[in-house]
C-alpha cells in the first residue's frame, strides 16, 4: 500500500459482504511508522522512470506492519532540515515513530562554497547532524531508532550536459569527506550508519586499476574524479552524476536492510507483528518465503525465522556483463554421495572405503561419521523442492558404487533398491526442470574391492569391475542422464589417499599415520589406473550408448592457480608453471593434449611415473568431451634450490600465502587452504582454455566462511552469509569476463547445496548455501542468503533469463 501520513483511527471496511461483527477492535494507531527524511535523493525515490524504489521495496517487506512516511525536499541541506523538522515530524500523540529510517542529507551540503549557495562547511554539517539526532521532536518518541545515511559518491563525468553549471559544483573527493563526517557523528552518538558511499565505491573499485589513476603519477584518484578514467559502474549507479538510478536505489535498499539486521534486529519484519489479523492468511506468504521441508518421519520447518528480503538482491552486474552467458548455460550445485546421502548400510548398500575410514578412531577431525550425513537419501524430494525454490537449472551428484553393486565386482549381484533410489532421484529432478549431471566415482571405492586386490593399485583386476559398473549406470540411467562424469578429482583422490594418507584408503610412506603404503610410487600408479579406466569407460559410452542417448561424457579435474612468489624471478615464474603442470596437466595433458604426461613430471619422477602403452595413449587422448573443472583458490609459488624429496608430488616448489611484496593471496575462509582469489580464477580459466581448447564445465567452486562452523541458527549472523555472497559474486564476474574473452564455459556448480560431511574434516567445514542443523534428527535445512544471490545473479548473466 502507498506511504501514509499518521492517523489515529481505522475506518471500518464498508464492504457489505464482510461481517463487521468479526472485525477486531482497532488499536490506537493502525501501525507504527518509519520516517524517511532527506533531500532530492529521498524525494526522487519512487520515480517510476528509474525502475526501482528503495522505499517501496522496504514498504513491501513491512506490509501491514509499518507505515512509511517519506519527506524528501529537493535542494535542501542540513540547515534547511533543522528549520523544517518541527513542522513535518509527528508528535507521539499523532503516531509513534519507531525508526527515523533516513536522515539522509549531504549531497547539497557538499556543493562548493562559490557556486549554488547550498554549501555547508564540513564541521557545521557534522554539528547539524548532531542537532537532528538530538532534536526534541525526535527524542520525544520512546525507543526511537535512527539511521544516518552517507551521501553517495559524486560522478563528475555525469555532470556533462547539465543545464545549470552550478549543479556540477560537487567533487568526488569532497563527497568522501562528508561521508566520513556522517560516520564520525554516528560513532560519537551511538547511531547506526548506512554507508551508501562505501557500498557504491566497493562496486566501482572492482577491477579499478588505481595505479593508473594518478595525478602526476603521485596521488591515486578515485572513481568519479574527472581527472581519472570514467567509471562505468558509477555511471550506472548515478544517472546524472548526483542522483541515484534504479540500480543505485537497489544498493541503498540492501545497505539499509543489512544495517537493520546488524544494529536493530528487533526491527526486522519478522519481529514486528501485524496490526490486524488478515482475512486471508495466504496474503502473507510473500513475506515468509522460507520453504518448509517435510521429511518422511515428521514435519521439518525452518523455525520462526523469516527473512522477507531473501528474494530481493541487488545483483546487477556491470552493464557489460548482462547476458554474457549462453542461453543454455547450466547452473546449480554439486554434491557427493558419501557426503550427503547417509543411509550408509540401508536398503542393501555395501561398505565403501570411506565408511570404513570414518569408523576408524582418529581419522576424522571431529570424530564424526557419515552414517546420516544430511539424510539426502531420505529427503531427496524435499531437497529437490528446495533446489527448485533456489532457481537452479542443474544438479551434479554422484552415484555410490556400493549402493548399486554392494561388493563392487563384475560378477557381484546388483542391488535393485539402490538402482531404484537413483531412478527416483533422477525422475524427481527432471519433473522439476532440473538437469542431472551424474558422476560415477567420487572417491568411494567399494571396500570389498580394496580387500580383494588393493583396489586401484591393481589395474588389471580393477578395470573390469569399474567398467561393468559404468556400463550398468549408462544402461539404467542414460535415457534421462545426458551429462556423465567418470571421475571426480582423481588427483585429490590419489594425493590425499595414497601420498599423504589423510583420506581413504589411508596409505602412505608415513608410518606415524599409516600402517602401509608407498607415497613415492602408489600415488602415480593409482592416477594411471584412473586415467586409463576413465578412457575405457568413455569408449564404452561412445560405442554403445551415445548414438541413441545423445549425451556427453568427460572427467572432472581439480586445480588451483599458481602465481610466482617473485614475478621478476624467472625461477619462480618457471616454478609456478611447473606447479600447474604437476597439479593439473598431470591428468589433463594425457586426456586433452599430447596423450603423455608433462615433461616436467617425467624429468623429476623418472621411472616412478608410469608410461602409457601405444594402445592406452590412443585410447586416452581425446577421451573427454569437455573439461570438468573444480577450482577454489590461488597460491604463490616459490622455487626450491635443493633436489626434490622422493615423496614430493608438487614439482619441488613451496606454496605460500604472501608474495615477495607482502601481498596476500586473498581473504581467509574457515578452511586453512582456501582464500578468496578471483583474479587467479580468471587466469586459470584462460590458461586451461588456451592450453586445451575444449568446452569447460565448471563443476565445483565455493567457500566456507570464517567462524561459521561455531555459529547456529536461527540467526541472520549465520544465514546472511555475506562472505560467501562476495566470493560467488567476484568469481562469477571473472567467469563472465572470461566468456566475453572467448572462453567456452557451459556450466557452473557451486560447492555446495547444503552443508555436508566434509570428508576428514567431518562437519566442521560448512560450504553450503543451505545451513544444516546436524544436531537435529531431521537435519533441518535453513536457506542462506547466498542461495538466493546465485539465483538472481545468474538471472542477469544468462541470456534470455
Short mmCIF file of N, CA and C in Angstrom, two decimals, residues 669-672 702-711 718 721 724 750-759 761-774:
data_model
loop_
_atom_site.label_atom_id
_atom_site.label_comp_id
_atom_site.label_asym_id
_atom_site.label_seq_id
_atom_site.Cartn_x
_atom_site.Cartn_y
_atom_site.Cartn_z
N UNK A 669 39.21 -17.93 4.74
CA UNK A 669 37.91 -18.57 4.97
C UNK A 669 38.00 -19.38 6.26
N UNK A 670 37.10 -20.32 6.44
CA UNK A 670 37.12 -21.21 7.61
C UNK A 670 37.94 -22.46 7.32
N UNK A 671 38.50 -22.55 6.13
CA UNK A 671 39.28 -23.70 5.69
C UNK A 671 40.70 -23.25 5.42
N UNK A 672 41.67 -23.87 6.04
CA UNK A 672 43.03 -23.32 6.10
C UNK A 672 43.64 -23.03 4.73
N UNK A 702 33.46 -22.86 -4.55
CA UNK A 702 32.73 -22.35 -3.40
C UNK A 702 33.67 -22.06 -2.25
N UNK A 703 33.11 -21.75 -1.09
CA UNK A 703 33.93 -21.38 0.05
C UNK A 703 33.21 -21.64 1.37
N UNK A 704 34.00 -21.74 2.42
CA UNK A 704 33.48 -21.65 3.77
C UNK A 704 33.59 -20.20 4.22
N UNK A 705 32.99 -19.87 5.36
CA UNK A 705 33.05 -18.51 5.89
C UNK A 705 33.65 -18.56 7.29
N UNK A 706 34.52 -17.64 7.59
CA UNK A 706 35.27 -17.63 8.85
C UNK A 706 34.32 -17.73 10.05
N UNK A 707 34.55 -18.74 10.88
CA UNK A 707 33.79 -18.90 12.12
C UNK A 707 32.40 -19.46 11.96
N UNK A 708 32.00 -19.79 10.73
CA UNK A 708 30.61 -20.22 10.51
C UNK A 708 30.31 -21.54 11.21
N UNK A 709 31.30 -22.39 11.37
CA UNK A 709 31.03 -23.72 11.93
C UNK A 709 30.71 -23.68 13.41
N UNK A 710 31.00 -22.56 14.09
CA UNK A 710 30.70 -22.48 15.52
C UNK A 710 29.44 -21.68 15.80
N UNK A 711 28.77 -21.22 14.75
CA UNK A 711 27.55 -20.44 14.93
C UNK A 711 26.33 -21.32 14.66
N UNK A 718 24.32 -16.22 10.77
CA UNK A 718 24.68 -17.40 10.01
C UNK A 718 24.10 -17.35 8.60
N UNK A 721 24.97 -14.87 4.78
CA UNK A 721 26.38 -15.22 4.59
C UNK A 721 27.04 -14.32 3.55
N UNK A 724 30.24 -15.41 1.71
CA UNK A 724 30.05 -16.36 0.61
C UNK A 724 29.44 -15.67 -0.60
N UNK A 750 28.05 -24.55 -7.85
CA UNK A 750 28.58 -24.12 -6.57
C UNK A 750 28.78 -25.30 -5.64
N UNK A 751 29.84 -25.24 -4.86
CA UNK A 751 30.04 -26.23 -3.81
C UNK A 751 29.73 -25.55 -2.47
N UNK A 752 28.54 -25.85 -1.90
CA UNK A 752 27.68 -26.93 -2.29
C UNK A 752 26.25 -26.58 -1.92
N UNK A 753 25.32 -27.47 -2.20
CA UNK A 753 23.90 -27.21 -1.95
C UNK A 753 23.59 -27.03 -0.47
N UNK A 754 23.97 -27.99 0.33
CA UNK A 754 23.79 -27.89 1.79
C UNK A 754 25.14 -28.09 2.46
N UNK A 755 25.29 -27.57 3.67
CA UNK A 755 26.42 -28.01 4.48
C UNK A 755 26.41 -29.53 4.52
N UNK A 756 27.57 -30.15 4.48
CA UNK A 756 27.58 -31.61 4.46
C UNK A 756 28.73 -32.17 5.28
N UNK A 757 28.94 -33.44 5.14
CA UNK A 757 30.04 -34.11 5.85
C UNK A 757 31.27 -33.99 4.98
N UNK A 758 32.23 -33.15 5.39
CA UNK A 758 33.38 -32.81 4.55
C UNK A 758 34.56 -33.73 4.80
N UNK A 759 34.38 -35.01 4.47
CA UNK A 759 35.45 -35.99 4.49
C UNK A 759 36.17 -36.02 5.84
N UNK A 761 37.45 -33.71 7.49
CA UNK A 761 37.13 -32.54 8.33
C UNK A 761 35.81 -32.73 9.06
N UNK A 762 35.07 -33.76 8.74
CA UNK A 762 33.78 -34.01 9.38
C UNK A 762 32.78 -32.91 9.08
N UNK A 763 32.07 -32.46 10.10
CA UNK A 763 31.03 -31.45 9.91
C UNK A 763 31.54 -30.02 10.15
N UNK A 764 32.85 -29.85 10.33
CA UNK A 764 33.36 -28.54 10.72
C UNK A 764 33.44 -27.56 9.56
N UNK A 765 33.68 -28.04 8.34
CA UNK A 765 33.77 -27.14 7.19
C UNK A 765 32.40 -27.03 6.53
N UNK A 766 31.79 -25.87 6.66
CA UNK A 766 30.44 -25.66 6.11
C UNK A 766 30.54 -24.88 4.80
N UNK A 767 30.36 -25.57 3.69
CA UNK A 767 30.43 -24.97 2.37
C UNK A 767 29.05 -24.63 1.80
N UNK A 768 27.98 -25.01 2.47
CA UNK A 768 26.67 -25.00 1.85
C UNK A 768 26.04 -23.63 1.67
N UNK A 769 25.17 -23.55 0.66
CA UNK A 769 24.26 -22.41 0.52
C UNK A 769 23.02 -22.63 1.36
N UNK A 770 22.97 -23.75 2.05
CA UNK A 770 21.89 -24.09 2.98
C UNK A 770 22.52 -24.59 4.28
N UNK A 771 22.14 -23.96 5.39
CA UNK A 771 22.68 -24.38 6.69
C UNK A 771 21.92 -25.61 7.16
N UNK A 772 22.64 -26.60 7.65
CA UNK A 772 22.03 -27.84 8.14
C UNK A 772 22.28 -27.97 9.64
N UNK A 773 21.20 -28.23 10.36
CA UNK A 773 21.31 -28.49 11.80
C UNK A 773 21.61 -29.97 11.97
N UNK A 774 22.89 -30.30 12.09
CA UNK A 774 23.29 -31.70 12.19
C UNK A 774 22.92 -32.31 13.54
#
